[in-house]
């Protein structure tokens, strides 16, 4: 799995084993993964046993934001 942060030109690769579980097979875990006040129902659970990860260099990550957009993002109150 690749997780991208285009604004900061960072990427992490995650290596592992995934299993998909029907929410009715583990209702306790499904309840833990439910977001309060979100109007959706958890149907499946995806569990990933991470074996390794690797941060990649930013050399080949194409910038997706203009410099002005990044400056607005950095100066917004958090």
PDB file of N, CA, C and O in Angstrom:
ATOM      1  N   UNK A   1       0.851  -1.141   0.000  1.00  0.00           N
ATOM      2  CA  UNK A   1       0.000   0.000   0.000  1.00  0.00           C
ATOM      3  C   UNK A   1       0.912   1.223   0.000  1.00  0.00           C
ATOM      4  O   UNK A   1       1.929   1.254   0.690  1.00  0.00           O
ATOM      5  N   UNK A   2       0.546   2.224  -0.782  1.00  0.00           N
ATOM      6  CA  UNK A   2       1.269   3.485  -0.802  1.00  0.00           C
ATOM      7  C   UNK A   2       0.409   4.552  -0.142  1.00  0.00           C
ATOM      8  O   UNK A   2      -0.772   4.678  -0.454  1.00  0.00           O
ATOM      9  N   UNK A   3       0.994   5.328   0.754  1.00  0.00           N
ATOM     10  CA  UNK A   3       0.315   6.476   1.341  1.00  0.00           C
ATOM     11  C   UNK A   3       1.076   7.718   0.888  1.00  0.00           C
ATOM     12  O   UNK A   3       2.284   7.836   1.095  1.00  0.00           O
ATOM     13  N   UNK A   4       0.352   8.631   0.241  1.00  0.00           N
ATOM     14  CA  UNK A   4       0.985   9.792  -0.379  1.00  0.00           C
ATOM     15  C   UNK A   4       0.652  11.070   0.369  1.00  0.00           C
ATOM     16  O   UNK A   4      -0.477  11.267   0.800  1.00  0.00           O
ATOM     17  N   UNK A   5       1.632  11.929   0.501  1.00  0.00           N
ATOM     18  CA  UNK A   5       1.456  13.286   0.998  1.00  0.00           C
ATOM     19  C   UNK A   5       2.041  14.196  -0.074  1.00  0.00           C
ATOM     20  O   UNK A   5       3.235  14.500  -0.063  1.00  0.00           O
ATOM     21  N   UNK A   6       1.200  14.569  -1.040  1.00  0.00           N
ATOM     22  CA  UNK A   6       1.683  15.356  -2.169  1.00  0.00           C
ATOM     23  C   UNK A   6       2.149  16.741  -1.742  1.00  0.00           C
ATOM     24  O   UNK A   6       3.113  17.267  -2.289  1.00  0.00           O
ATOM     25  N   UNK A   7       1.478  17.338  -0.775  1.00  0.00           N
ATOM     26  CA  UNK A   7       1.849  18.696  -0.352  1.00  0.00           C
ATOM     27  C   UNK A   7       3.280  18.752   0.167  1.00  0.00           C
ATOM     28  O   UNK A   7       3.986  19.736  -0.044  1.00  0.00           O
ATOM     29  N   UNK A   8       3.709  17.691   0.840  1.00  0.00           N
ATOM     30  CA  UNK A   8       5.070  17.665   1.403  1.00  0.00           C
ATOM     31  C   UNK A   8       6.006  16.731   0.631  1.00  0.00           C
ATOM     32  O   UNK A   8       7.144  16.517   1.041  1.00  0.00           O
ATOM     33  N   UNK A   9       5.499  16.168  -0.484  1.00  0.00           N
ATOM     34  CA  UNK A   9       6.267  15.262  -1.339  1.00  0.00           C
ATOM     35  C   UNK A   9       6.883  14.122  -0.532  1.00  0.00           C
ATOM     36  O   UNK A   9       8.069  13.861  -0.591  1.00  0.00           O
ATOM     37  N   UNK A  10       6.007  13.435   0.212  1.00  0.00           N
ATOM     38  CA  UNK A  10       6.431  12.267   0.996  1.00  0.00           C
ATOM     39  C   UNK A  10       5.557  11.078   0.632  1.00  0.00           C
ATOM     40  O   UNK A  10       4.387  11.234   0.313  1.00  0.00           O
ATOM     41  N   UNK A  11       6.147   9.904   0.726  1.00  0.00           N
ATOM     42  CA  UNK A  11       5.413   8.683   0.400  1.00  0.00           C
ATOM     43  C   UNK A  11       5.974   7.564   1.279  1.00  0.00           C
ATOM     44  O   UNK A  11       7.177   7.454   1.484  1.00  0.00           O
ATOM     45  N   UNK A  12       5.072   6.739   1.794  1.00  0.00           N
ATOM     46  CA  UNK A  12       5.497   5.569   2.553  1.00  0.00           C
ATOM     47  C   UNK A  12       4.859   4.337   1.917  1.00  0.00           C
ATOM     48  O   UNK A  12       3.695   4.366   1.510  1.00  0.00           O
ATOM     49  N   UNK A  13       5.658   3.298   1.768  1.00  0.00           N
ATOM     50  CA  UNK A  13       5.159   2.016   1.282  1.00  0.00           C
ATOM     51  C   UNK A  13       4.980   1.125   2.506  1.00  0.00           C
ATOM     52  O   UNK A  13       5.862   1.052   3.358  1.00  0.00           O
ATOM     53  N   UNK A  14       3.834   0.461   2.585  1.00  0.00           N
ATOM     54  CA  UNK A  14       3.564  -0.452   3.686  1.00  0.00           C
ATOM     55  C   UNK A  14       3.401  -1.854   3.104  1.00  0.00           C
ATOM     56  O   UNK A  14       2.620  -2.068   2.182  1.00  0.00           O
ATOM     57  N   UNK A  15       4.181  -2.775   3.629  1.00  0.00           N
ATOM     58  CA  UNK A  15       4.133  -4.169   3.199  1.00  0.00           C
ATOM     59  C   UNK A  15       3.490  -4.992   4.316  1.00  0.00           C
ATOM     60  O   UNK A  15       3.836  -4.815   5.487  1.00  0.00           O
ATOM     61  N   UNK A  16       2.560  -5.847   3.967  1.00  0.00           N
ATOM     62  CA  UNK A  16       1.935  -6.665   4.998  1.00  0.00           C
ATOM     63  C   UNK A  16       0.935  -7.637   4.413  1.00  0.00           C
ATOM     64  O   UNK A  16       0.844  -7.811   3.197  1.00  0.00           O
ATOM     65  N   UNK A  17       0.205  -8.255   5.311  1.00  0.00           N
ATOM     66  CA  UNK A  17      -0.822  -9.216   4.931  1.00  0.00           C
ATOM     67  C   UNK A  17      -2.169  -8.659   5.365  1.00  0.00           C
ATOM     68  O   UNK A  17      -2.318  -8.188   6.494  1.00  0.00           O
ATOM     69  N   UNK A  18      -3.136  -8.737   4.461  1.00  0.00           N
ATOM     70  CA  UNK A  18      -4.446  -8.161   4.713  1.00  0.00           C
ATOM     71  C   UNK A  18      -5.493  -9.260   4.762  1.00  0.00           C
ATOM     72  O   UNK A  18      -5.412 -10.244   4.029  1.00  0.00           O
ATOM     73  N   UNK A  19      -6.462  -9.086   5.647  1.00  0.00           N
ATOM     74  CA  UNK A  19      -7.626  -9.968   5.620  1.00  0.00           C
ATOM     75  C   UNK A  19      -8.879  -9.099   5.731  1.00  0.00           C
ATOM     76  O   UNK A  19      -8.867  -8.045   6.353  1.00  0.00           O
ATOM     77  N   UNK A  20      -9.912  -9.552   5.076  1.00  0.00           N
ATOM     78  CA  UNK A  20     -11.192  -8.844   5.076  1.00  0.00           C
ATOM     79  C   UNK A  20     -12.183  -9.698   5.847  1.00  0.00           C
ATOM     80  O   UNK A  20     -12.332 -10.886   5.579  1.00  0.00           O
ATOM     81  N   UNK A  21     -12.847  -9.062   6.814  1.00  0.00           N
ATOM     82  CA  UNK A  21     -13.792  -9.765   7.680  1.00  0.00           C
ATOM     83  C   UNK A  21     -15.157  -9.104   7.544  1.00  0.00           C
ATOM     84  O   UNK A  21     -15.257  -7.872   7.566  1.00  0.00           O
ATOM     85  N   UNK A  22     -16.179  -9.880   7.424  1.00  0.00           N
ATOM     86  CA  UNK A  22     -17.530  -9.338   7.417  1.00  0.00           C
ATOM     87  C   UNK A  22     -17.831  -8.791   8.810  1.00  0.00           C
ATOM     88  O   UNK A  22     -17.505  -9.431   9.813  1.00  0.00           O
ATOM     89  N   UNK A  23     -18.433  -7.629   8.882  1.00  0.00           N
ATOM     90  CA  UNK A  23     -18.697  -6.987  10.175  1.00  0.00           C
ATOM     91  C   UNK A  23     -19.586  -7.838  11.073  1.00  0.00           C
ATOM     92  O   UNK A  23     -19.451  -7.779  12.300  1.00  0.00           O
ATOM     93  N   UNK A  24     -20.441  -8.647  10.484  1.00  0.00           N
ATOM     94  CA  UNK A  24     -21.304  -9.503  11.313  1.00  0.00           C
ATOM     95  C   UNK A  24     -20.516 -10.624  11.984  1.00  0.00           C
ATOM     96  O   UNK A  24     -20.966 -11.201  12.962  1.00  0.00           O
ATOM     97  N   UNK A  25     -19.325 -10.924  11.462  1.00  0.00           N
ATOM     98  CA  UNK A  25     -18.491 -11.965  12.064  1.00  0.00           C
ATOM     99  C   UNK A  25     -17.728 -11.474  13.291  1.00  0.00           C
ATOM    100  O   UNK A  25     -17.267 -12.288  14.097  1.00  0.00           O
ATOM    101  N   UNK A  26     -17.553 -10.154  13.421  1.00  0.00           N
ATOM    102  CA  UNK A  26     -16.866  -9.583  14.593  1.00  0.00           C
ATOM    103  C   UNK A  26     -17.527  -8.255  14.954  1.00  0.00           C
ATOM    104  O   UNK A  26     -16.974  -7.177  14.716  1.00  0.00           O
ATOM    105  N   UNK A  27     -18.739  -8.301  15.528  1.00  0.00           N
ATOM    106  CA  UNK A  27     -19.469  -7.062  15.816  1.00  0.00           C
ATOM    107  C   UNK A  27     -18.775  -6.167  16.845  1.00  0.00           C
ATOM    108  O   UNK A  27     -18.934  -4.948  16.806  1.00  0.00           O
ATOM    109  N   UNK A  28     -17.985  -6.739  17.738  1.00  0.00           N
ATOM    110  CA  UNK A  28     -17.276  -5.919  18.731  1.00  0.00           C
ATOM    111  C   UNK A  28     -16.239  -5.042  18.037  1.00  0.00           C
ATOM    112  O   UNK A  28     -16.161  -3.831  18.288  1.00  0.00           O
ATOM    113  N   UNK A  29     -15.459  -5.611  17.140  1.00  0.00           N
ATOM    114  CA  UNK A  29     -14.468  -4.834  16.397  1.00  0.00           C
ATOM    115  C   UNK A  29     -15.155  -3.834  15.472  1.00  0.00           C
ATOM    116  O   UNK A  29     -14.709  -2.688  15.344  1.00  0.00           O
ATOM    117  N   UNK A  30     -16.238  -4.246  14.835  1.00  0.00           N
ATOM    118  CA  UNK A  30     -16.978  -3.335  13.952  1.00  0.00           C
ATOM    119  C   UNK A  30     -17.455  -2.110  14.721  1.00  0.00           C
ATOM    120  O   UNK A  30     -17.371  -0.984  14.223  1.00  0.00           O
ATOM    121  N   UNK A  31     -17.917  -2.299  15.946  1.00  0.00           N
ATOM    122  CA  UNK A  31     -18.361  -1.169  16.774  1.00  0.00           C
ATOM    123  C   UNK A  31     -17.193  -0.245  17.094  1.00  0.00           C
ATOM    124  O   UNK A  31     -17.328   0.978  17.074  1.00  0.00           O
ATOM    125  N   UNK A  32     -16.022  -0.811  17.366  1.00  0.00           N
ATOM    126  CA  UNK A  32     -14.834   0.012  17.656  1.00  0.00           C
ATOM    127  C   UNK A  32     -14.422   0.856  16.452  1.00  0.00           C
ATOM    128  O   UNK A  32     -13.887   1.947  16.603  1.00  0.00           O
ATOM    129  N   UNK A  33     -14.653   0.338  15.258  1.00  0.00           N
ATOM    130  CA  UNK A  33     -14.248   1.039  14.044  1.00  0.00           C
ATOM    131  C   UNK A  33     -15.317   1.993  13.510  1.00  0.00           C
ATOM    132  O   UNK A  33     -15.085   2.699  12.539  1.00  0.00           O
ATOM    133  N   UNK A  34     -16.467   2.007  14.131  1.00  0.00           N
ATOM    134  CA  UNK A  34     -17.540   2.898  13.709  1.00  0.00           C
ATOM    135  C   UNK A  34     -17.240   4.323  14.153  1.00  0.00           C
ATOM    136  O   UNK A  34     -16.852   4.555  15.297  1.00  0.00           O
ATOM    137  N   UNK A  35     -17.404   5.262  13.235  1.00  0.00           N
ATOM    138  CA  UNK A  35     -17.185   6.680  13.537  1.00  0.00           C
ATOM    139  C   UNK A  35     -18.476   7.244  14.123  1.00  0.00           C
ATOM    140  O   UNK A  35     -19.528   7.176  13.477  1.00  0.00           O
ATOM    141  N   UNK A  36     -18.413   7.793  15.349  1.00  0.00           N
ATOM    142  CA  UNK A  36     -19.629   8.348  15.963  1.00  0.00           C
ATOM    143  C   UNK A  36     -20.244   9.452  15.094  1.00  0.00           C
ATOM    144  O   UNK A  36     -19.527  10.237  14.480  1.00  0.00           O
ATOM    145  N   UNK A  37     -21.544   9.480  15.028  1.00  0.00           N
ATOM    146  CA  UNK A  37     -22.310  10.498  14.297  1.00  0.00           C
ATOM    147  C   UNK A  37     -22.082  10.474  12.786  1.00  0.00           C
ATOM    148  O   UNK A  37     -22.437  11.423  12.099  1.00  0.00           O
ATOM    149  N   UNK A  38     -21.462   9.433  12.261  1.00  0.00           N
ATOM    150  CA  UNK A  38     -21.311   9.304  10.809  1.00  0.00           C
ATOM    151  C   UNK A  38     -22.430   8.383  10.333  1.00  0.00           C
ATOM    152  O   UNK A  38     -22.586   7.281  10.855  1.00  0.00           O
ATOM    153  N   UNK A  39     -23.204   8.823   9.345  1.00  0.00           N
ATOM    154  CA  UNK A  39     -24.411   8.080   8.977  1.00  0.00           C
ATOM    155  C   UNK A  39     -24.180   6.862   8.078  1.00  0.00           C
ATOM    156  O   UNK A  39     -24.991   6.553   7.233  1.00  0.00           O
ATOM    157  N   UNK A  40     -23.077   6.177   8.268  1.00  0.00           N
ATOM    158  CA  UNK A  40     -22.817   4.978   7.461  1.00  0.00           C
ATOM    159  C   UNK A  40     -22.717   3.773   8.379  1.00  0.00           C
ATOM    160  O   UNK A  40     -22.473   3.903   9.579  1.00  0.00           O
ATOM    161  N   UNK A  41     -22.895   2.623   7.800  1.00  0.00           N
ATOM    162  CA  UNK A  41     -22.826   1.381   8.554  1.00  0.00           C
ATOM    163  C   UNK A  41     -21.569   0.624   8.134  1.00  0.00           C
ATOM    164  O   UNK A  41     -21.272   0.496   6.957  1.00  0.00           O
ATOM    165  N   UNK A  42     -20.817   0.151   9.108  1.00  0.00           N
ATOM    166  CA  UNK A  42     -19.630  -0.651   8.815  1.00  0.00           C
ATOM    167  C   UNK A  42     -20.090  -2.010   8.295  1.00  0.00           C
ATOM    168  O   UNK A  42     -20.877  -2.686   8.955  1.00  0.00           O
ATOM    169  N   UNK A  43     -19.620  -2.380   7.117  1.00  0.00           N
ATOM    170  CA  UNK A  43     -20.005  -3.652   6.509  1.00  0.00           C
ATOM    171  C   UNK A  43     -18.863  -4.666   6.520  1.00  0.00           C
ATOM    172  O   UNK A  43     -19.087  -5.853   6.687  1.00  0.00           O
ATOM    173  N   UNK A  44     -17.641  -4.180   6.287  1.00  0.00           N
ATOM    174  CA  UNK A  44     -16.479  -5.049   6.248  1.00  0.00           C
ATOM    175  C   UNK A  44     -15.342  -4.398   7.020  1.00  0.00           C
ATOM    176  O   UNK A  44     -15.236  -3.189   7.092  1.00  0.00           O
ATOM    177  N   UNK A  45     -14.493  -5.242   7.574  1.00  0.00           N
ATOM    178  CA  UNK A  45     -13.324  -4.783   8.318  1.00  0.00           C
ATOM    179  C   UNK A  45     -12.096  -5.221   7.536  1.00  0.00           C
ATOM    180  O   UNK A  45     -12.023  -6.357   7.083  1.00  0.00           O
ATOM    181  N   UNK A  46     -11.156  -4.326   7.373  1.00  0.00           N
ATOM    182  CA  UNK A  46      -9.912  -4.650   6.692  1.00  0.00           C
ATOM    183  C   UNK A  46      -8.801  -4.560   7.721  1.00  0.00           C
ATOM    184  O   UNK A  46      -8.540  -3.494   8.279  1.00  0.00           O
ATOM    185  N   UNK A  47      -8.174  -5.684   7.997  1.00  0.00           N
ATOM    186  CA  UNK A  47      -7.081  -5.738   8.970  1.00  0.00           C
ATOM    187  C   UNK A  47      -5.779  -5.967   8.223  1.00  0.00           C
ATOM    188  O   UNK A  47      -5.694  -6.852   7.368  1.00  0.00           O
ATOM    189  N   UNK A  48      -4.773  -5.163   8.548  1.00  0.00           N
ATOM    190  CA  UNK A  48      -3.474  -5.283   7.894  1.00  0.00           C
ATOM    191  C   UNK A  48      -2.425  -5.571   8.958  1.00  0.00           C
ATOM    192  O   UNK A  48      -2.248  -4.776   9.888  1.00  0.00           O
ATOM    193  N   UNK A  49      -1.750  -6.695   8.822  1.00  0.00           N
ATOM    194  CA  UNK A  49      -0.619  -7.029   9.684  1.00  0.00           C
ATOM    195  C   UNK A  49       0.626  -6.483   8.984  1.00  0.00           C
ATOM    196  O   UNK A  49       1.089  -7.035   7.991  1.00  0.00           O
ATOM    197  N   UNK A  50       1.145  -5.370   9.474  1.00  0.00           N
ATOM    198  CA  UNK A  50       2.279  -4.704   8.835  1.00  0.00           C
ATOM    199  C   UNK A  50       3.544  -5.518   9.089  1.00  0.00           C
ATOM    200  O   UNK A  50       3.887  -5.826  10.225  1.00  0.00           O
ATOM    201  N   UNK A  51       4.235  -5.850   8.004  1.00  0.00           N
ATOM    202  CA  UNK A  51       5.495  -6.598   8.078  1.00  0.00           C
ATOM    203  C   UNK A  51       6.694  -5.659   7.958  1.00  0.00           C
ATOM    204  O   UNK A  51       7.742  -5.902   8.545  1.00  0.00           O
ATOM    205  N   UNK A  52       6.536  -4.605   7.157  1.00  0.00           N
ATOM    206  CA  UNK A  52       7.635  -3.666   6.943  1.00  0.00           C
ATOM    207  C   UNK A  52       7.066  -2.383   6.336  1.00  0.00           C
ATOM    208  O   UNK A  52       5.948  -2.365   5.841  1.00  0.00           O
ATOM    209  N   UNK A  53       7.869  -1.321   6.384  1.00  0.00           N
ATOM    210  CA  UNK A  53       7.500  -0.085   5.697  1.00  0.00           C
ATOM    211  C   UNK A  53       8.773   0.564   5.182  1.00  0.00           C
ATOM    212  O   UNK A  53       9.877   0.262   5.637  1.00  0.00           O
ATOM    213  N   UNK A  54       8.608   1.440   4.204  1.00  0.00           N
ATOM    214  CA  UNK A  54       9.755   2.078   3.583  1.00  0.00           C
ATOM    215  C   UNK A  54       9.358   3.477   3.140  1.00  0.00           C
ATOM    216  O   UNK A  54       8.391   3.639   2.398  1.00  0.00           O
ATOM    217  N   UNK A  55      10.080   4.475   3.619  1.00  0.00           N
ATOM    218  CA  UNK A  55       9.878   5.848   3.161  1.00  0.00           C
ATOM    219  C   UNK A  55      10.648   6.015   1.860  1.00  0.00           C
ATOM    220  O   UNK A  55      11.804   5.627   1.765  1.00  0.00           O
ATOM    221  N   UNK A  56       9.992   6.585   0.847  1.00  0.00           N
ATOM    222  CA  UNK A  56      10.650   6.810  -0.431  1.00  0.00           C
ATOM    223  C   UNK A  56      11.178   8.230  -0.516  1.00  0.00           C
ATOM    224  O   UNK A  56      10.641   9.143   0.116  1.00  0.00           O
ATOM    225  N   UNK A  57      12.183   8.410  -1.340  1.00  0.00           N
ATOM    226  CA  UNK A  57      12.698   9.760  -1.551  1.00  0.00           C
ATOM    227  C   UNK A  57      11.694  10.535  -2.417  1.00  0.00           C
ATOM    228  O   UNK A  57      10.944   9.943  -3.190  1.00  0.00           O
ATOM    229  N   UNK A  58      11.676  11.844  -2.311  1.00  0.00           N
ATOM    230  CA  UNK A  58      10.676  12.644  -3.031  1.00  0.00           C
ATOM    231  C   UNK A  58      11.021  12.923  -4.493  1.00  0.00           C
ATOM    232  O   UNK A  58      10.264  13.595  -5.178  1.00  0.00           O
ATOM    233  N   UNK A  59      12.121  12.388  -4.993  1.00  0.00           N
ATOM    234  CA  UNK A  59      12.598  12.729  -6.325  1.00  0.00           C
ATOM    235  C   UNK A  59      11.537  12.582  -7.416  1.00  0.00           C
ATOM    236  O   UNK A  59      11.403  13.434  -8.270  1.00  0.00           O
ATOM    237  N   UNK A  60      10.756  11.522  -7.385  1.00  0.00           N
ATOM    238  CA  UNK A  60       9.797  11.274  -8.464  1.00  0.00           C
ATOM    239  C   UNK A  60       8.347  11.542  -8.055  1.00  0.00           C
ATOM    240  O   UNK A  60       7.425  11.088  -8.738  1.00  0.00           O
ATOM    241  N   UNK A  61       8.140  12.272  -6.978  1.00  0.00           N
ATOM    242  CA  UNK A  61       6.785  12.634  -6.568  1.00  0.00           C
ATOM    243  C   UNK A  61       6.468  13.995  -7.171  1.00  0.00           C
ATOM    244  O   UNK A  61       7.073  15.002  -6.826  1.00  0.00           O
ATOM    245  N   UNK A  62       5.521  13.996  -8.084  1.00  0.00           N
ATOM    246  CA  UNK A  62       5.149  15.227  -8.772  1.00  0.00           C
ATOM    247  C   UNK A  62       4.399  16.147  -7.823  1.00  0.00           C
ATOM    248  O   UNK A  62       3.412  15.727  -7.207  1.00  0.00           O
ATOM    249  N   UNK A  63       4.839  17.402  -7.675  1.00  0.00           N
ATOM    250  CA  UNK A  63       4.094  18.345  -6.841  1.00  0.00           C
ATOM    251  C   UNK A  63       2.673  18.522  -7.389  1.00  0.00           C
ATOM    252  O   UNK A  63       2.473  18.650  -8.590  1.00  0.00           O
ATOM    253  N   UNK A  64       1.691  18.499  -6.507  1.00  0.00           N
ATOM    254  CA  UNK A  64       0.287  18.604  -6.916  1.00  0.00           C
ATOM    255  C   UNK A  64      -0.340  19.931  -6.510  1.00  0.00           C
ATOM    256  O   UNK A  64      -1.520  20.145  -6.716  1.00  0.00           O
ATOM    257  N   UNK A  65       0.448  20.802  -5.895  1.00  0.00           N
ATOM    258  CA  UNK A  65      -0.081  22.076  -5.427  1.00  0.00           C
ATOM    259  C   UNK A  65       0.835  23.201  -5.888  1.00  0.00           C
ATOM    260  O   UNK A  65       2.048  23.043  -5.953  1.00  0.00           O
ATOM    261  N   UNK A  66       0.252  24.351  -6.175  1.00  0.00           N
ATOM    262  CA  UNK A  66       1.034  25.548  -6.478  1.00  0.00           C
ATOM    263  C   UNK A  66       1.608  26.085  -5.171  1.00  0.00           C
ATOM    264  O   UNK A  66       1.067  25.841  -4.090  1.00  0.00           O
ATOM    265  N   UNK A  67       2.683  26.831  -5.250  1.00  0.00           N
ATOM    266  CA  UNK A  67       3.320  27.389  -4.063  1.00  0.00           C
ATOM    267  C   UNK A  67       2.334  28.249  -3.264  1.00  0.00           C
ATOM    268  O   UNK A  67       2.307  28.189  -2.035  1.00  0.00           O
ATOM    269  N   UNK A  68       1.490  29.024  -3.940  1.00  0.00           N
ATOM    270  CA  UNK A  68       0.507  29.874  -3.245  1.00  0.00           C
ATOM    271  C   UNK A  68      -0.486  29.015  -2.453  1.00  0.00           C
ATOM    272  O   UNK A  68      -0.885  29.382  -1.344  1.00  0.00           O
ATOM    273  N   UNK A  69      -0.896  27.881  -3.003  1.00  0.00           N
ATOM    274  CA  UNK A  69      -1.807  26.990  -2.287  1.00  0.00           C
ATOM    275  C   UNK A  69      -1.152  26.436  -1.028  1.00  0.00           C
ATOM    276  O   UNK A  69      -1.781  26.352   0.027  1.00  0.00           O
ATOM    277  N   UNK A  70       0.103  26.073  -1.115  1.00  0.00           N
ATOM    278  CA  UNK A  70       0.818  25.560   0.052  1.00  0.00           C
ATOM    279  C   UNK A  70       0.956  26.623   1.129  1.00  0.00           C
ATOM    280  O   UNK A  70       0.799  26.335   2.315  1.00  0.00           O
ATOM    281  N   UNK A  71       1.240  27.842   0.726  1.00  0.00           N
ATOM    282  CA  UNK A  71       1.372  28.931   1.706  1.00  0.00           C
ATOM    283  C   UNK A  71       0.046  29.188   2.422  1.00  0.00           C
ATOM    284  O   UNK A  71       0.018  29.382   3.630  1.00  0.00           O
ATOM    285  N   UNK A  72      -1.083  29.176   1.681  1.00  0.00           N
ATOM    286  CA  UNK A  72      -2.399  29.349   2.313  1.00  0.00           C
ATOM    287  C   UNK A  72      -2.652  28.223   3.303  1.00  0.00           C
ATOM    288  O   UNK A  72      -3.145  28.424   4.400  1.00  0.00           O
ATOM    289  N   UNK A  73      -2.316  26.997   2.906  1.00  0.00           N
ATOM    290  CA  UNK A  73      -2.530  25.831   3.759  1.00  0.00           C
ATOM    291  C   UNK A  73      -1.693  25.928   5.033  1.00  0.00           C
ATOM    292  O   UNK A  73      -2.157  25.619   6.119  1.00  0.00           O
ATOM    293  N   UNK A  74      -0.438  26.366   4.918  1.00  0.00           N
ATOM    294  CA  UNK A  74       0.453  26.450   6.075  1.00  0.00           C
ATOM    295  C   UNK A  74       0.048  27.542   7.047  1.00  0.00           C
ATOM    296  O   UNK A  74       0.327  27.451   8.243  1.00  0.00           O
ATOM    297  N   UNK A  75      -0.596  28.588   6.562  1.00  0.00           N
ATOM    298  CA  UNK A  75      -0.933  29.729   7.424  1.00  0.00           C
ATOM    299  C   UNK A  75      -2.354  29.653   7.988  1.00  0.00           C
ATOM    300  O   UNK A  75      -2.723  30.510   8.789  1.00  0.00           O
ATOM    301  N   UNK A  76      -3.125  28.670   7.584  1.00  0.00           N
ATOM    302  CA  UNK A  76      -4.486  28.529   8.125  1.00  0.00           C
ATOM    303  C   UNK A  76      -4.419  28.135   9.591  1.00  0.00           C
ATOM    304  O   UNK A  76      -3.583  27.317   9.991  1.00  0.00           O
ATOM    305  N   UNK A  77      -5.313  28.721  10.403  1.00  0.00           N
ATOM    306  CA  UNK A  77      -5.346  28.316  11.827  1.00  0.00           C
ATOM    307  C   UNK A  77      -5.735  26.846  11.941  1.00  0.00           C
ATOM    308  O   UNK A  77      -6.548  26.338  11.190  1.00  0.00           O
ATOM    309  N   UNK A  78      -5.147  26.183  12.886  1.00  0.00           N
ATOM    310  CA  UNK A  78      -5.403  24.752  13.069  1.00  0.00           C
ATOM    311  C   UNK A  78      -6.289  24.492  14.259  1.00  0.00           C
ATOM    312  O   UNK A  78      -6.456  25.143  15.150  1.00  0.00           O
TER     313      UNK A  78
END
